[in-house]
CSV table of C-alpha atoms in Angstrom, one decimal:
chain,number,residue,atom,x,y,z
A,1,MET,CA,0.0,0.0,0.0
A,2,ASN,CA,1.3,3.4,-1.0
A,3,GLN,CA,1.5,5.8,1.9
A,4,GLU,CA,1.7,9.6,1.5
A,5,LEU,CA,4.3,11.3,3.6
A,6,TYR,CA,3.1,14.4,5.4
A,7,HIS,CA,5.6,17.0,6.4
A,8,VAL,CA,4.5,18.5,9.8
A,9,SER,CA,6.1,21.8,10.8
A,10,ALA,CA,5.4,24.6,13.2
A,11,ASN,CA,3.1,27.4,12.3
A,12,PRO,CA,2.6,29.6,10.4
A,13,HIS,CA,1.7,27.3,7.6
A,14,VAL,CA,0.7,30.0,5.1
A,15,ARG,CA,3.5,32.4,4.2
A,16,ASP,CA,3.8,35.4,2.0
A,17,LYS,CA,6.7,37.1,0.3
A,18,VAL,CA,5.7,40.5,1.7
A,19,THR,CA,8.0,41.5,4.6
A,20,THR,CA,7.5,44.0,7.4
A,21,GLN,CA,9.9,46.3,5.6
A,22,ASN,CA,7.8,46.2,2.4
A,23,LEU,CA,4.6,47.0,4.4
A,24,MET,CA,6.3,49.9,6.2
A,25,PHE,CA,7.7,51.2,3.0
A,26,TYR,CA,4.3,51.3,1.4
A,27,VAL,CA,2.8,53.2,4.3
A,28,ILE,CA,5.6,55.7,4.3
A,29,LEU,CA,5.1,56.1,0.5
A,30,ALA,CA,1.4,56.6,1.1
A,31,LEU,CA,2.1,59.3,3.7
A,32,LEU,CA,4.3,61.3,1.3
A,33,PRO,CA,1.4,63.3,-0.4
A,34,THR,CA,0.1,64.7,3.0
A,35,THR,CA,3.6,65.1,4.4
A,36,ILE,CA,4.8,67.1,1.4
A,37,PHE,CA,1.7,69.2,1.4
A,38,GLY,CA,2.3,69.9,5.1
A,39,PHE,CA,5.8,71.1,4.3
A,40,VAL,CA,4.6,73.4,1.6
A,41,ASN,CA,1.7,74.6,3.7
A,42,PHE,CA,3.7,75.3,6.9
A,43,GLY,CA,7.3,75.9,5.8
A,44,LEU,CA,10.7,75.1,7.3
A,45,SER,CA,9.6,74.5,10.9
A,46,ALA,CA,7.3,71.6,9.8
A,47,ILE,CA,10.2,70.0,7.9
A,48,ILE,CA,12.5,70.3,10.9
A,49,ASN,CA,10.0,68.8,13.3
A,50,VAL,CA,9.3,65.8,11.1
A,51,VAL,CA,13.1,65.2,10.6
A,52,ILE,CA,13.6,65.4,14.4
A,53,THR,CA,10.8,63.0,15.3
A,54,THR,CA,11.9,60.5,12.7
A,55,ALA,CA,15.5,60.6,13.6
A,56,THR,CA,14.7,60.4,17.3
A,57,CYS,CA,12.6,57.3,16.9
A,58,VAL,CA,15.2,55.5,14.8
A,59,ILE,CA,18.1,56.4,17.1
A,60,ALA,CA,16.0,55.5,20.2
A,61,GLU,CA,15.1,52.1,18.9
A,62,TYR,CA,18.8,51.4,17.9
A,63,ALA,CA,20.1,52.6,21.2
A,64,TRP,CA,17.6,50.6,23.3
A,65,GLN,CA,18.1,47.4,21.4
A,66,LYS,CA,21.9,47.9,21.6
A,67,LEU,CA,21.8,48.5,25.4
A,68,MET,CA,19.4,45.5,26.0
A,69,HIS,CA,21.5,43.2,23.7
A,70,LYS,CA,18.6,42.6,21.4
A,71,LYS,CA,18.4,42.2,17.7
A,72,ILE,CA,18.7,45.5,15.9
A,73,THR,CA,15.5,46.0,13.9
A,74,ILE,CA,15.6,49.5,12.6
A,75,ASN,CA,16.0,48.1,9.0
A,76,ASP,CA,12.3,47.1,9.1
A,77,MET,CA,11.4,50.8,8.9
A,78,SER,CA,8.8,50.6,11.7
A,79,ALA,CA,10.7,53.1,13.8
A,80,ALA,CA,11.0,55.5,10.9
A,81,LEU,CA,7.2,55.2,10.2
A,82,THR,CA,6.5,55.9,13.9
A,83,GLY,CA,8.6,59.0,13.7
A,84,LEU,CA,7.0,60.2,10.5
A,85,LEU,CA,3.5,59.7,11.9
A,86,LEU,CA,4.4,61.4,15.2
A,87,GLY,CA,6.0,64.3,13.3
A,88,ILE,CA,3.0,65.0,11.0
A,89,ASN,CA,0.7,64.9,14.1
A,90,LEU,CA,2.6,67.9,15.7
A,91,PRO,CA,1.7,71.5,15.3
A,92,PRO,CA,4.1,73.1,12.7
A,93,GLN,CA,5.5,75.6,15.2
A,94,ALA,CA,5.9,73.1,18.1
A,95,PRO,CA,9.2,73.5,19.9
A,96,TYR,CA,11.8,71.1,18.6
A,97,TRP,CA,12.3,69.4,22.0
A,98,ILE,CA,8.7,68.3,21.9
A,99,GLY,CA,9.4,65.9,19.0
A,100,ILE,CA,12.4,64.5,20.9
A,101,ILE,CA,10.3,63.7,24.0
A,102,GLY,CA,7.4,62.4,21.9
A,103,GLY,CA,9.8,60.1,20.0
A,104,LEU,CA,11.4,58.7,23.1
A,105,VAL,CA,8.0,58.0,24.7
A,106,ALA,CA,6.6,56.4,21.5
A,107,ILE,CA,9.6,54.0,21.0
A,108,ILE,CA,10.9,53.3,24.5
A,109,VAL,CA,7.7,53.4,26.6
A,110,VAL,CA,4.9,52.4,24.2
A,111,LYS,CA,6.8,50.0,21.9
A,112,GLN,CA,10.0,48.6,23.4
A,113,LEU,CA,8.9,48.2,27.0
A,114,PHE,CA,6.1,46.0,25.8
A,115,GLY,CA,8.3,43.8,23.8
A,116,GLY,CA,8.9,45.6,20.5
A,117,LEU,CA,7.0,45.5,17.2
A,118,GLY,CA,4.0,43.2,17.4
A,119,GLN,CA,3.7,43.4,21.2
A,120,ASN,CA,2.5,47.0,21.8
A,121,PHE,CA,-1.1,47.4,22.8
A,122,MET,CA,-1.5,50.9,21.2
A,123,ASN,CA,-0.1,52.7,18.2
A,124,PRO,CA,3.3,54.1,19.4
A,125,ALA,CA,2.9,57.4,17.4
A,126,LEU,CA,-0.5,58.0,19.0
A,127,GLY,CA,0.7,57.1,22.4
A,128,GLY,CA,3.6,59.6,22.0
A,129,ARG,CA,1.2,62.3,20.8
A,130,CYS,CA,-1.3,61.8,23.6
A,131,PHE,CA,1.5,62.0,26.1
A,132,LEU,CA,2.6,65.3,24.6
A,133,VAL,CA,-1.0,66.7,24.6
A,134,LEU,CA,-1.5,65.8,28.2
A,135,SER,CA,2.0,67.0,29.4
A,136,PHE,CA,2.5,70.1,27.2
A,137,ALA,CA,-1.0,71.3,26.3
A,138,LEU,CA,-0.1,74.8,25.3
A,139,PRO,CA,2.6,74.2,22.7
A,140,MET,CA,0.6,71.2,21.4
A,141,THR,CA,-2.5,73.3,20.8
A,142,ASN,CA,-0.7,76.5,19.5
A,143,TRP,CA,-2.0,76.6,15.9
A,144,THR,CA,-0.3,78.9,13.4
A,145,TYR,CA,-0.7,79.1,9.7
A,146,ASN,CA,1.8,80.4,7.1
A,147,SER,CA,0.2,81.7,4.0
A,148,ALA,CA,3.2,80.7,1.9
A,149,PHE,CA,6.3,78.5,2.1
A,150,GLY,CA,8.8,80.0,4.5
A,151,SER,CA,6.5,83.0,5.2
A,152,PHE,CA,7.2,85.0,8.4
A,153,ASP,CA,3.7,86.4,8.6
A,154,ALA,CA,2.3,83.4,10.4
A,155,ALA,CA,-0.9,84.1,12.3
A,156,THR,CA,-2.2,82.2,15.4
A,157,MET,CA,-5.7,81.0,14.7
A,158,ALA,CA,-8.3,78.4,15.5
A,159,THR,CA,-8.4,75.3,13.4
A,160,PRO,CA,-11.5,75.0,11.1
A,161,LEU,CA,-12.8,72.1,13.3
A,162,ALA,CA,-12.6,74.4,16.4
A,163,MET,CA,-14.5,77.0,14.4
A,164,VAL,CA,-17.2,74.5,13.6
A,165,LYS,CA,-17.3,73.5,17.2
A,166,ALA,CA,-17.8,77.2,18.1
A,167,GLY,CA,-20.8,77.4,15.7
A,168,GLU,CA,-19.0,79.2,12.9
A,169,THR,CA,-19.6,78.3,9.3
A,170,VAL,CA,-16.7,76.7,7.4
A,171,ASN,CA,-16.7,75.5,3.8
A,172,TRP,CA,-15.9,71.8,3.8
A,173,VAL,CA,-14.2,72.1,0.4
A,174,ASP,CA,-11.5,74.3,1.9
A,175,MET,CA,-10.9,71.7,4.6
A,176,PHE,CA,-10.8,69.0,1.9
A,177,ILE,CA,-8.0,70.8,0.1
A,178,GLY,CA,-6.2,71.8,3.2
A,179,PHE,CA,-4.9,75.4,3.1
A,180,HIS,CA,-5.6,76.1,6.8
A,181,GLY,CA,-4.2,75.6,10.3
A,182,GLY,CA,-3.8,72.2,12.0
A,183,THR,CA,-1.1,69.6,12.6
A,184,ILE,CA,1.5,69.2,9.8
A,185,GLY,CA,-0.1,66.2,8.1
A,186,GLU,CA,-3.8,66.4,8.9
A,187,THR,CA,-5.0,69.5,7.0
A,188,SER,CA,-5.3,68.1,3.4
A,189,ALA,CA,-8.1,65.4,3.4
A,190,VAL,CA,-7.5,64.9,-0.4
A,191,CYS,CA,-3.8,64.1,0.1
A,192,ILE,CA,-4.6,61.6,2.9
A,193,LEU,CA,-7.3,60.0,0.8
A,194,ILE,CA,-4.9,59.5,-2.1
A,195,GLY,CA,-2.5,57.8,0.3
A,196,GLY,CA,-5.3,55.7,1.8
A,197,LEU,CA,-6.6,54.5,-1.5
A,198,PHE,CA,-3.0,53.6,-2.5
A,199,LEU,CA,-2.8,51.3,0.5
A,200,ILE,CA,-6.1,49.7,-0.2
A,201,TRP,CA,-5.1,49.2,-3.9
A,202,LYS,CA,-1.8,47.6,-2.8
A,203,LYS,CA,-3.9,45.5,-0.3
A,204,VAL,CA,-1.8,46.8,2.6
A,205,ILE,CA,-4.9,47.7,4.5
A,206,SER,CA,-8.6,46.6,4.4
A,207,PRO,CA,-11.2,49.2,3.5
A,208,ILE,CA,-13.5,47.9,6.2
A,209,ILE,CA,-12.1,49.9,9.2
A,210,PRO,CA,-11.9,53.3,7.3
A,211,CYS,CA,-15.4,52.9,5.8
A,212,ALA,CA,-17.0,51.8,9.0
A,213,TYR,CA,-15.3,54.5,10.9
A,214,LEU,CA,-16.1,57.4,8.6
A,215,GLY,CA,-19.7,56.1,7.9
A,216,THR,CA,-20.4,55.7,11.6
A,217,LEU,CA,-19.0,59.2,12.4
A,218,ALA,CA,-21.1,60.7,9.6
A,219,LEU,CA,-24.3,59.1,10.9
A,220,PHE,CA,-23.5,60.1,14.5
A,221,VAL,CA,-23.0,63.7,13.6
A,222,LEU,CA,-26.2,63.7,11.6
A,223,LEU,CA,-28.2,62.3,14.5
A,224,PHE,CA,-26.6,64.1,17.4
A,225,GLY,CA,-24.8,67.1,15.9
A,226,GLY,CA,-27.7,69.5,16.4
A,227,HIS,CA,-27.6,70.7,12.8
A,228,GLY,CA,-30.2,68.5,11.2
A,229,PHE,CA,-29.4,67.2,7.7
A,230,ASP,CA,-26.6,69.7,7.1
A,231,MET,CA,-24.1,67.9,4.9
A,232,ASN,CA,-21.6,70.8,5.1
A,233,PHE,CA,-21.5,70.3,8.9
A,234,VAL,CA,-21.1,66.5,8.5
A,235,LEU,CA,-18.3,66.8,5.8
A,236,CYS,CA,-16.5,69.3,8.0
A,237,HIS,CA,-16.3,66.7,10.7
A,238,ILE,CA,-15.1,64.1,8.2
A,239,CYS,CA,-12.5,66.3,6.6
A,240,GLY,CA,-11.4,68.2,9.7
A,241,GLY,CA,-8.9,67.2,12.4
A,242,GLY,CA,-7.3,63.8,12.5
A,243,VAL,CA,-10.2,61.7,11.3
A,244,MET,CA,-8.9,60.9,7.8
A,245,LEU,CA,-5.4,60.4,9.0
A,246,GLY,CA,-6.5,58.2,11.8
A,247,ALA,CA,-9.0,56.2,9.7
A,248,PHE,CA,-6.4,55.2,7.0
A,249,PHE,CA,-3.1,55.2,8.8
A,250,MET,CA,-3.6,54.6,12.5
A,251,ALA,CA,-6.8,52.7,13.1
A,252,THR,CA,-5.6,50.1,10.5
A,253,ASP,CA,-2.4,49.3,12.4
A,254,TYR,CA,-1.9,45.5,12.1
A,255,VAL,CA,-0.8,45.1,15.7
A,256,THR,CA,-3.6,47.1,17.4
A,257,SER,CA,-6.6,46.3,15.2
A,258,PRO,CA,-8.7,43.1,14.9
A,259,ILE,CA,-7.8,40.5,12.3
A,260,THR,CA,-11.3,39.3,11.2
A,261,ASP,CA,-13.6,41.2,8.9
A,262,LEU,CA,-16.4,41.2,11.5
A,263,GLY,CA,-13.9,42.4,14.1
A,264,LYS,CA,-12.7,45.2,11.8
A,265,LEU,CA,-16.4,46.3,11.2
A,266,ILE,CA,-17.1,46.4,15.0
A,267,PHE,CA,-13.8,48.2,15.6
A,268,GLY,CA,-14.6,50.9,13.0
A,269,ILE,CA,-18.1,51.4,14.4
A,270,ILE,CA,-16.8,51.8,17.9
A,271,LEU,CA,-14.2,54.3,16.6
A,272,GLY,CA,-16.9,56.4,14.9
A,273,VAL,CA,-19.2,56.4,18.0
A,274,LEU,CA,-16.4,57.4,20.4
A,275,THR,CA,-15.1,60.1,18.1
A,276,GLY,CA,-18.6,61.5,17.7
A,277,VAL,CA,-19.1,61.5,21.5
A,278,PHE,CA,-15.8,63.3,22.1
A,279,ARG,CA,-16.5,65.9,19.5
A,280,ILE,CA,-20.2,66.6,19.9
A,281,PHE,CA,-20.5,66.2,23.7
A,282,GLY,CA,-17.0,66.7,24.9
A,283,PRO,CA,-15.3,70.1,25.6
A,284,GLY,CA,-12.8,69.7,22.7
A,285,ALA,CA,-13.1,69.7,19.0
A,286,GLU,CA,-10.9,66.7,18.2
A,287,GLY,CA,-11.0,63.3,20.0
A,288,VAL,CA,-9.6,61.0,17.3
A,289,SER,CA,-6.4,60.0,19.1
A,290,TYR,CA,-8.2,59.0,22.3
A,291,ALA,CA,-11.0,57.2,20.4
A,292,ILE,CA,-8.4,55.1,18.7
A,293,ILE,CA,-6.4,54.3,21.9
A,294,PHE,CA,-9.6,53.4,23.8
A,295,SER,CA,-10.7,51.2,20.9
A,296,ASN,CA,-7.2,49.5,20.8
A,297,LEU,CA,-7.9,48.4,24.4
A,298,LEU,CA,-11.1,46.7,23.3
A,299,VAL,CA,-9.4,44.7,20.6
A,300,PRO,CA,-8.8,41.6,22.7
A,301,LEU,CA,-12.5,41.5,23.7
A,302,ILE,CA,-13.6,42.1,20.1
A,303,GLU,CA,-11.4,39.2,18.9
A,304,LYS,CA,-12.6,37.0,21.6
A,305,TRP,CA,-16.1,37.1,20.1
A,306,THR,CA,-15.2,37.4,16.4
A,307,VAL,CA,-12.3,35.0,15.8
A,308,PRO,CA,-13.8,31.7,14.4
A,309,ALA,CA,-13.5,28.7,16.6
A,310,ALA,CA,-11.1,26.0,15.4
A,311,PHE,CA,-12.7,23.1,13.6
A,312,GLY,CA,-12.6,19.9,15.7
A,313,LYS,CA,-12.3,19.4,19.4
A,314,GLY,CA,-13.6,22.4,21.2
A,315,GLY,CA,-14.9,24.0,18.1
A,316,LYS,CA,-18.4,24.6,16.9
A,317,LYS,CA,-20.5,21.4,16.6
C-alpha cells in the first residue's frame, strides 16, 4: 500500500513574500502626499519637526536594542514610520524638543517596554502624541498658519474644526483641500485620501475599518450634531482634524486592530461612535487619538467574540 508522507512543521503554515519592511515602505510612501503638502503649507519649521521626530525614533530604537543586547530591527522601517506619523501629528510651530520627547515615549515606553514590534497594545505614534498633549497642552495646541512656504507672517488662529465646534460656518471644500491651520499632516483630506486609496489598492490595509469609521461618524454627527441634515457640517467633521489620517493610517495598524472582517467592522463602528461622543458632547473639537487608543484596548475583547473557533475538538459542533 502506498502511503503519503506528510511534512509537519510549526506554524505559520501560510506564508507570503511580503515583509514587514515592504509594508512599512508602502505606508511611508502613502504618507508622502500629505507630508509634502504639510511642508509646503507650513514651511521650514514643519520639515525640521518631522526630521527630528523620525531621527529620534530610529536612534532611540537602535540605542535601546543595543543596550538591551537585542536584535537591531531599525531596518524594518517601523521606527521610521512611527517617527513620521508622530511628526505630522505635531503643530508646525511646536518647539523642537517636543518631538524628541514624543519620539522617546513612543519608541521606549509604548513600543520597546512592551516587547517591541507586534507586542505594543496601542499605536506608538498615537501614544507619544497623547502623552505630549497631556503633558504640554499649550505648545501642542498652538496653531499657526503660514500663507506661503517660509513665510514669516504666520498668524495664530483656531483650526477649522474648532471654528465648527464654536458654531461658525466653514466651507468643507477648503478643509478637503487643506490650506488652513492644524497639525502638519492632517490638513489636506484629499492628500490623505490619495495615500489611503493607494494602501487599499496595494492590499496593505482593508477598506473595512476606514469605511466603518467614517460612515459611523457621519451618521452620529447627523443624528446628534444638532444641525439636522446639514451635509456641510457632516463633511467638515469628516475632513477636519485627524479623522482621515486616523482612519487610514492609525486605526488600521496591524498590531492594534482586529484580524477578522467582522472584528474590523465592529472596531470601526466603535471608533466612529467614540469620536462622535468626544466631538459633539466633549469640551474639545478633536478626539480621534483618544478614540483610537480606547478602541485599541477593546481589541482583545472584540477578537474573543469574532475569531472563528477551530474546527474539531472544542470547536463549533
